[in-house]
PDB file of C-alpha atoms in Angstrom:
ATOM      1  CA  UNK U 264     127.467  12.689  38.258  1.00 69.00           C
ATOM      2  CA  UNK U 265     124.324  10.632  38.091  1.00 75.00           C
ATOM      3  CA  UNK U 266     123.148  11.695  34.650  1.00 93.00           C
ATOM      4  CA  UNK U 267     120.557  14.073  36.089  1.00 97.00           C
ATOM      5  CA  UNK U 268     121.851  17.642  36.337  1.00 97.00           C
ATOM      6  CA  UNK U 269     120.178  20.324  38.406  1.00 97.00           C
ATOM      7  CA  UNK U 270     120.974  24.030  38.354  1.00 97.00           C
ATOM      8  CA  UNK U 271     121.536  26.105  40.298  1.00 97.00           C
ATOM      9  CA  UNK U 272     122.928  24.154  43.254  1.00 96.00           C
ATOM     10  CA  UNK U 273     122.043  26.943  45.665  1.00 97.00           C
ATOM     11  CA  UNK U 274     119.499  29.741  45.392  1.00 97.00           C
ATOM     12  CA  UNK U 275     118.567  32.535  47.751  1.00 96.00           C
ATOM     13  CA  UNK U 276     115.507  34.525  46.771  1.00 94.00           C
ATOM     14  CA  UNK U 277     113.226  37.125  48.259  1.00 92.00           C
ATOM     15  CA  UNK U 278     109.522  36.529  48.630  1.00 90.00           C
ATOM     16  CA  UNK U 279     108.735  38.833  45.717  1.00 89.00           C
ATOM     17  CA  UNK U 280     111.276  37.355  43.304  1.00 90.00           C
ATOM     18  CA  UNK U 281     110.686  35.065  40.358  1.00 95.00           C
ATOM     19  CA  UNK U 282     113.229  32.354  39.702  1.00 96.00           C
ATOM     20  CA  UNK U 283     113.416  29.013  37.924  1.00 97.00           C
ATOM     21  CA  UNK U 284     115.039  25.687  38.755  1.00 98.00           C
ATOM     22  CA  UNK U 285     116.302  23.575  35.897  1.00 98.00           C
ATOM     23  CA  UNK U 286     116.701  19.833  35.551  1.00 98.00           C
ATOM     24  CA  UNK U 287     118.229  17.989  32.612  1.00 97.00           C
ATOM     25  CA  UNK U 288     118.727  14.302  31.880  1.00 97.00           C
ATOM     26  CA  UNK U 289     120.133  12.505  28.873  1.00 90.00           C
ATOM     27  CA  UNK U 290     119.485   8.984  30.103  1.00 95.00           C
ATOM     28  CA  UNK U 291     116.662   8.392  27.651  1.00 95.00           C
ATOM     29  CA  UNK U 292     114.159   8.303  30.511  1.00 95.00           C
ATOM     30  CA  UNK U 293     110.537   9.146  29.813  1.00 93.00           C
ATOM     31  CA  UNK U 294     109.417  10.182  33.286  1.00 93.00           C
ATOM     32  CA  UNK U 295     110.645  13.110  35.357  1.00 95.00           C
ATOM     33  CA  UNK U 296     109.752  14.205  38.878  1.00 94.00           C
ATOM     34  CA  UNK U 297     110.063  17.103  41.277  1.00 96.00           C
ATOM     35  CA  UNK U 298     110.417  16.312  44.980  1.00 95.00           C
ATOM     36  CA  UNK U 299     110.666  18.639  47.957  1.00 96.00           C
ATOM     37  CA  UNK U 300     112.799  17.643  50.936  1.00 95.00           C
ATOM     38  CA  UNK U 301     112.368  19.694  54.095  1.00 93.00           C
ATOM     39  CA  UNK U 302     114.189  19.144  57.353  1.00 86.00           C
ATOM     40  CA  UNK U 303     112.705  16.360  59.448  1.00 77.00           C
ATOM     41  CA  UNK U 304     110.080  15.462  56.820  1.00 83.00           C
ATOM     42  CA  UNK U 305     109.884  12.621  54.311  1.00 85.00           C
ATOM     43  CA  UNK U 306     110.404  13.400  50.657  1.00 91.00           C
ATOM     44  CA  UNK U 307     107.286  15.001  49.214  1.00 91.00           C
ATOM     45  CA  UNK U 308     106.366  14.288  45.615  1.00 92.00           C
ATOM     46  CA  UNK U 309     105.344  17.514  43.866  1.00 94.00           C
ATOM     47  CA  UNK U 310     104.924  16.818  40.156  1.00 94.00           C
ATOM     48  CA  UNK U 311     105.258  13.938  37.714  1.00 92.00           C
ATOM     49  CA  UNK U 312     105.729  14.171  33.964  1.00 93.00           C
ATOM     50  CA  UNK U 313     105.559  11.218  31.605  1.00 88.00           C
ATOM     51  CA  UNK U 314     106.426  11.764  27.937  1.00 87.00           C
ATOM     52  CA  UNK U 315     106.252  15.547  28.589  1.00 85.00           C
ATOM     53  CA  UNK U 316     102.700  15.342  29.936  1.00 86.00           C
ATOM     54  CA  UNK U 317     101.943  16.133  33.556  1.00 85.00           C
ATOM     55  CA  UNK U 318     100.419  13.076  35.159  1.00 84.00           C
ATOM     56  CA  UNK U 319     100.437  14.126  38.785  1.00 80.00           C
ATOM     57  CA  UNK U 320     100.180  17.350  40.738  1.00 80.00           C
ATOM     58  CA  UNK U 321     100.323  16.500  44.402  1.00 80.00           C
ATOM     59  CA  UNK U 322      98.228  19.469  45.617  1.00 86.00           C
ATOM     60  CA  UNK U 323     101.140  21.828  45.161  1.00 93.00           C
ATOM     61  CA  UNK U 324     100.449  25.573  45.645  1.00 94.00           C
ATOM     62  CA  UNK U 325     100.228  27.577  42.440  1.00 94.00           C
ATOM     63  CA  UNK U 326     103.315  29.604  43.369  1.00 95.00           C
ATOM     64  CA  UNK U 327     105.180  26.530  42.056  1.00 96.00           C
ATOM     65  CA  UNK U 328     104.727  26.122  38.309  1.00 95.00           C
ATOM     66  CA  UNK U 329     106.357  23.218  36.454  1.00 96.00           C
ATOM     67  CA  UNK U 330     107.243  23.123  32.787  1.00 96.00           C
ATOM     68  CA  UNK U 331     108.407  20.171  30.711  1.00 95.00           C
ATOM     69  CA  UNK U 332     109.252  21.241  27.157  1.00 94.00           C
ATOM     70  CA  UNK U 333     110.610  17.803  26.230  1.00 92.00           C
ATOM     71  CA  UNK U 334     111.438  14.487  27.870  1.00 90.00           C
ATOM     72  CA  UNK U 335     114.961  15.638  28.744  1.00 94.00           C
ATOM     73  CA  UNK U 336     114.229  18.929  30.467  1.00 96.00           C
ATOM     74  CA  UNK U 337     112.131  19.913  33.442  1.00 97.00           C
ATOM     75  CA  UNK U 338     111.747  23.327  35.032  1.00 98.00           C
ATOM     76  CA  UNK U 339     110.194  24.544  38.246  1.00 98.00           C
ATOM     77  CA  UNK U 340     109.185  28.193  38.088  1.00 97.00           C
ATOM     78  CA  UNK U 341     108.958  29.928  41.438  1.00 96.00           C
ATOM     79  CA  UNK U 342     107.164  33.162  42.333  1.00 94.00           C
ATOM     80  CA  UNK U 343     106.021  34.865  45.535  1.00 94.00           C
ATOM     81  CA  UNK U 344     107.363  32.054  47.687  1.00 94.00           C
ATOM     82  CA  UNK U 345     107.114  31.871  51.470  1.00 94.00           C
ATOM     83  CA  UNK U 346     109.934  31.216  53.951  1.00 94.00           C
ATOM     84  CA  UNK U 347     108.464  27.747  54.644  1.00 93.00           C
ATOM     85  CA  UNK U 348     109.200  26.881  51.000  1.00 96.00           C
ATOM     86  CA  UNK U 349     112.892  26.835  51.861  1.00 96.00           C
ATOM     87  CA  UNK U 350     114.026  23.270  51.219  1.00 96.00           C
ATOM     88  CA  UNK U 351     116.111  20.998  49.016  1.00 96.00           C
ATOM     89  CA  UNK U 352     114.335  20.527  45.679  1.00 97.00           C
ATOM     90  CA  UNK U 353     115.221  17.294  43.982  1.00 97.00           C
ATOM     91  CA  UNK U 354     114.632  16.279  40.392  1.00 97.00           C
ATOM     92  CA  UNK U 355     114.538  12.626  39.411  1.00 96.00           C
ATOM     93  CA  UNK U 356     113.965  10.590  36.279  1.00 95.00           C
ATOM     94  CA  UNK U 357     113.083   6.993  35.488  1.00 93.00           C
ATOM     95  CA  UNK U 358     112.469   4.907  32.372  1.00 92.00           C
ATOM     96  CA  UNK U 359     108.719   4.928  33.062  1.00 83.00           C
ATOM     97  CA  UNK U 360     106.428   6.539  35.619  1.00 77.00           C
ATOM     98  CA  UNK U 361     105.256   3.357  37.233  1.00 73.00           C
ATOM     99  CA  UNK U 362     107.957   2.936  39.833  1.00 74.00           C
ATOM    100  CA  UNK U 363     108.971  -0.337  38.207  1.00 80.00           C
ATOM    101  CA  UNK U 364     112.569   0.843  38.015  1.00 86.00           C
ATOM    102  CA  UNK U 365     114.745   2.824  40.377  1.00 91.00           C
ATOM    103  CA  UNK U 366     114.819   6.575  40.105  1.00 94.00           C
ATOM    104  CA  UNK U 367     117.934   8.562  39.203  1.00 95.00           C
ATOM    105  CA  UNK U 368     118.174  11.746  41.228  1.00 96.00           C
ATOM    106  CA  UNK U 369     120.016  14.982  40.635  1.00 97.00           C
ATOM    107  CA  UNK U 370     122.063  16.620  43.387  1.00 96.00           C
ATOM    108  CA  UNK U 371     119.282  19.059  44.184  1.00 96.00           C
ATOM    109  CA  UNK U 372     118.858  22.804  44.496  1.00 97.00           C
ATOM    110  CA  UNK U 373     119.096  24.169  48.021  1.00 96.00           C
ATOM    111  CA  UNK U 374     116.523  26.974  48.092  1.00 97.00           C
ATOM    112  CA  UNK U 375     116.396  29.626  50.788  1.00 96.00           C
ATOM    113  CA  UNK U 376     113.512  32.102  50.790  1.00 95.00           C
ATOM    114  CA  UNK U 377     114.207  35.270  52.734  1.00 93.00           C
TER     115      UNK U 377
ATOM    116  CA  UNK A 125     100.803  10.101  52.910  1.00 45.00           C
ATOM    117  CA  UNK A 126     103.879   8.312  54.178  1.00 49.00           C
ATOM    118  CA  UNK A 127     103.926   4.651  53.269  1.00 64.00           C
ATOM    119  CA  UNK A 128     107.278   3.450  54.555  1.00 71.00           C
ATOM    120  CA  UNK A 129     108.735   4.123  57.953  1.00 82.00           C
ATOM    121  CA  UNK A 130     112.354   3.376  58.727  1.00 85.00           C
ATOM    122  CA  UNK A 131     113.636   2.192  62.056  1.00 86.00           C
ATOM    123  CA  UNK A 132     115.781   3.273  63.791  1.00 92.00           C
ATOM    124  CA  UNK A 133     115.747   6.975  62.945  1.00 91.00           C
ATOM    125  CA  UNK A 134     119.450   7.172  63.749  1.00 94.00           C
ATOM    126  CA  UNK A 135     122.198   4.572  64.102  1.00 96.00           C
ATOM    127  CA  UNK A 136     125.823   4.993  65.128  1.00 96.00           C
ATOM    128  CA  UNK A 137     128.329   2.146  64.749  1.00 96.00           C
ATOM    129  CA  UNK A 138     132.068   1.534  64.489  1.00 97.00           C
ATOM    130  CA  UNK A 139     133.800   0.845  61.207  1.00 97.00           C
ATOM    131  CA  UNK A 140     133.783  -2.852  60.446  1.00 97.00           C
ATOM    132  CA  UNK A 141     130.501  -3.535  62.234  1.00 97.00           C
ATOM    133  CA  UNK A 142     127.303  -4.468  60.451  1.00 98.00           C
ATOM    134  CA  UNK A 143     124.410  -2.002  60.180  1.00 97.00           C
ATOM    135  CA  UNK A 144     120.790  -3.090  59.971  1.00 97.00           C
ATOM    136  CA  UNK A 145     117.945  -0.782  59.084  1.00 96.00           C
ATOM    137  CA  UNK A 146     114.290  -1.708  58.913  1.00 96.00           C
ATOM    138  CA  UNK A 147     111.368  -0.432  56.912  1.00 95.00           C
ATOM    139  CA  UNK A 148     107.688  -1.056  57.554  1.00 94.00           C
ATOM    140  CA  UNK A 149     104.888  -0.188  55.165  1.00 92.00           C
ATOM    141  CA  UNK A 150     101.112  -0.208  55.195  1.00 90.00           C
ATOM    142  CA  UNK A 151      99.610  -1.367  51.895  1.00 87.00           C
ATOM    143  CA  UNK A 152     100.467  -4.206  49.536  1.00 89.00           C
ATOM    144  CA  UNK A 153     103.326  -3.367  47.244  1.00 91.00           C
ATOM    145  CA  UNK A 154     104.667  -4.129  43.792  1.00 91.00           C
ATOM    146  CA  UNK A 155     108.247  -3.455  44.822  1.00 93.00           C
ATOM    147  CA  UNK A 156     110.354  -1.851  47.524  1.00 95.00           C
ATOM    148  CA  UNK A 157     113.500   0.158  46.908  1.00 95.00           C
ATOM    149  CA  UNK A 158     116.350   1.388  49.092  1.00 96.00           C
ATOM    150  CA  UNK A 159     118.198   4.651  48.501  1.00 97.00           C
ATOM    151  CA  UNK A 160     121.181   6.365  50.093  1.00 97.00           C
ATOM    152  CA  UNK A 161     121.586  10.121  50.507  1.00 96.00           C
ATOM    153  CA  UNK A 162     124.802  11.817  51.480  1.00 94.00           C
ATOM    154  CA  UNK A 163     124.335  15.080  53.329  1.00 88.00           C
ATOM    155  CA  UNK A 164     122.688  17.734  51.162  1.00 81.00           C
ATOM    156  CA  UNK A 165     122.942  15.655  47.996  1.00 88.00           C
ATOM    157  CA  UNK A 166     120.527  13.700  45.837  1.00 91.00           C
ATOM    158  CA  UNK A 167     119.410  10.166  46.528  1.00 95.00           C
ATOM    159  CA  UNK A 168     121.242   7.215  45.008  1.00 96.00           C
ATOM    160  CA  UNK A 169     119.315   4.071  44.139  1.00 96.00           C
ATOM    161  CA  UNK A 170     120.818   1.039  45.874  1.00 97.00           C
ATOM    162  CA  UNK A 171     118.577  -1.939  45.306  1.00 96.00           C
ATOM    163  CA  UNK A 172     115.053  -2.882  44.224  1.00 95.00           C
ATOM    164  CA  UNK A 173     113.268  -5.965  45.517  1.00 96.00           C
ATOM    165  CA  UNK A 174     109.996  -7.124  44.001  1.00 94.00           C
ATOM    166  CA  UNK A 175     107.082  -8.418  46.010  1.00 94.00           C
ATOM    167  CA  UNK A 176     107.694 -12.013  44.894  1.00 95.00           C
ATOM    168  CA  UNK A 177     111.335 -11.909  46.057  1.00 97.00           C
ATOM    169  CA  UNK A 178     112.501 -12.542  49.597  1.00 97.00           C
ATOM    170  CA  UNK A 179     116.162 -11.601  49.524  1.00 98.00           C
ATOM    171  CA  UNK A 180     118.582  -9.723  47.305  1.00 97.00           C
ATOM    172  CA  UNK A 181     122.293  -9.005  47.479  1.00 96.00           C
ATOM    173  CA  UNK A 182     124.445  -6.305  45.982  1.00 95.00           C
ATOM    174  CA  UNK A 183     128.064  -6.190  47.132  1.00 97.00           C
ATOM    175  CA  UNK A 184     128.011  -5.546  50.890  1.00 97.00           C
ATOM    176  CA  UNK A 185     124.265  -4.894  50.844  1.00 98.00           C
ATOM    177  CA  UNK A 186     121.648  -7.479  51.681  1.00 98.00           C
ATOM    178  CA  UNK A 187     117.939  -6.681  51.499  1.00 98.00           C
ATOM    179  CA  UNK A 188     115.155  -8.898  52.765  1.00 98.00           C
ATOM    180  CA  UNK A 189     111.438  -8.541  52.240  1.00 98.00           C
ATOM    181  CA  UNK A 190     108.676 -10.085  54.330  1.00 97.00           C
ATOM    182  CA  UNK A 191     105.345  -9.264  52.694  1.00 96.00           C
ATOM    183  CA  UNK A 192     103.382 -11.044  55.441  1.00 96.00           C
ATOM    184  CA  UNK A 193     104.799  -8.596  57.975  1.00 95.00           C
ATOM    185  CA  UNK A 194     104.938  -5.717  55.492  1.00 95.00           C
ATOM    186  CA  UNK A 195     108.551  -5.084  56.347  1.00 96.00           C
ATOM    187  CA  UNK A 196     112.002  -4.992  54.789  1.00 97.00           C
ATOM    188  CA  UNK A 197     115.499  -4.781  56.148  1.00 97.00           C
ATOM    189  CA  UNK A 198     118.738  -3.433  54.722  1.00 98.00           C
ATOM    190  CA  UNK A 199     121.953  -4.936  56.043  1.00 98.00           C
ATOM    191  CA  UNK A 200     125.301  -3.304  55.328  1.00 98.00           C
ATOM    192  CA  UNK A 201     128.139  -5.647  56.214  1.00 98.00           C
ATOM    193  CA  UNK A 202     131.661  -4.591  57.223  1.00 98.00           C
ATOM    194  CA  UNK A 203     130.660  -0.929  57.291  1.00 97.00           C
ATOM    195  CA  UNK A 204     133.034   1.845  56.273  1.00 97.00           C
ATOM    196  CA  UNK A 205     133.164   5.523  57.186  1.00 96.00           C
ATOM    197  CA  UNK A 206     132.043   6.257  53.606  1.00 96.00           C
ATOM    198  CA  UNK A 207     128.748   4.478  54.342  1.00 97.00           C
ATOM    199  CA  UNK A 208     127.791   7.400  56.583  1.00 97.00           C
ATOM    200  CA  UNK A 209     124.580   8.718  55.026  1.00 97.00           C
ATOM    201  CA  UNK A 210     120.805   8.646  55.327  1.00 96.00           C
ATOM    202  CA  UNK A 211     119.065   5.560  54.005  1.00 96.00           C
ATOM    203  CA  UNK A 212     115.494   5.608  52.710  1.00 95.00           C
ATOM    204  CA  UNK A 213     113.074   2.933  51.712  1.00 95.00           C
ATOM    205  CA  UNK A 214     110.488   3.644  49.032  1.00 93.00           C
ATOM    206  CA  UNK A 215     107.518   1.582  47.974  1.00 92.00           C
ATOM    207  CA  UNK A 216     105.428   1.318  44.864  1.00 88.00           C
ATOM    208  CA  UNK A 217     101.981  -0.025  45.699  1.00 80.00           C
ATOM    209  CA  UNK A 218      99.804  -2.208  43.555  1.00 76.00           C
ATOM    210  CA  UNK A 219      97.423   0.634  42.749  1.00 72.00           C
ATOM    211  CA  UNK A 220     100.078   2.009  40.424  1.00 67.00           C
ATOM    212  CA  UNK A 221     100.821   5.004  42.590  1.00 68.00           C
ATOM    213  CA  UNK A 222     104.152   6.741  42.551  1.00 76.00           C
ATOM    214  CA  UNK A 223     107.034   5.767  44.777  1.00 82.00           C
ATOM    215  CA  UNK A 224     106.467   6.867  48.365  1.00 86.00           C
ATOM    216  CA  UNK A 225     109.472   7.484  50.569  1.00 90.00           C
ATOM    217  CA  UNK A 226     109.905   6.982  54.294  1.00 88.00           C
ATOM    218  CA  UNK A 227     111.580   9.401  56.682  1.00 88.00           C
ATOM    219  CA  UNK A 228     114.970   7.684  56.529  1.00 92.00           C
ATOM    220  CA  UNK A 229     117.577   6.275  58.895  1.00 94.00           C
ATOM    221  CA  UNK A 230     120.645   8.407  59.555  1.00 95.00           C
ATOM    222  CA  UNK A 231     123.668   6.108  59.746  1.00 97.00           C
ATOM    223  CA  UNK A 232     126.964   7.271  61.158  1.00 97.00           C
ATOM    224  CA  UNK A 233     129.980   4.982  60.837  1.00 97.00           C
ATOM    225  CA  UNK A 234     132.840   6.052  63.074  1.00 96.00           C
ATOM    226  CA  UNK A 235     136.393   5.340  61.899  1.00 92.00           C
TER     227      UNK A 235
END
């Protein structure tokens, strides 16, 4: 375990469903991130939170809605997704949001949209 | 946009051999980081090298950075089957932007 826990590990959902991904860290980090990893593509940064405030939204469609209730928890709410949204969704945390330190990643949620 | 690009995209070697992966980037950086990802899992941070450093070691890993050529290399010595994974470089530029990851090198170490 890395200290960043993601649930669920696998998720299959229909295009009309609503589901949420959860990420939790107790490393004392102040920044948390959502990344999307699709086959044959580089990691895509989706959202950045620093001290619970969203500091970056990388032009992500509104069918993805993040929530950060505190510095230890991060959610990604999903609704009316498309099959091309199927991917590995990775959560990461770091002491700050400047990239000065390495990121600690969770094991990811493998999402399949049917 | 993609900042770092790894080369080669795939590498297959025998156990005990050394593996070298390269990363090239476009803009000036504050630091460069290397990560490993086992199949379907999260990324694991391996090493961070700052722009004023030229070489860093961690166990069997050796990272070099050449800012004049905007490139870095990751050397894994005496490779093991357990080193089989994808390796990514990530850069933080001087504009304060977030880490940007490359497409990765898939390394296979055959026993």
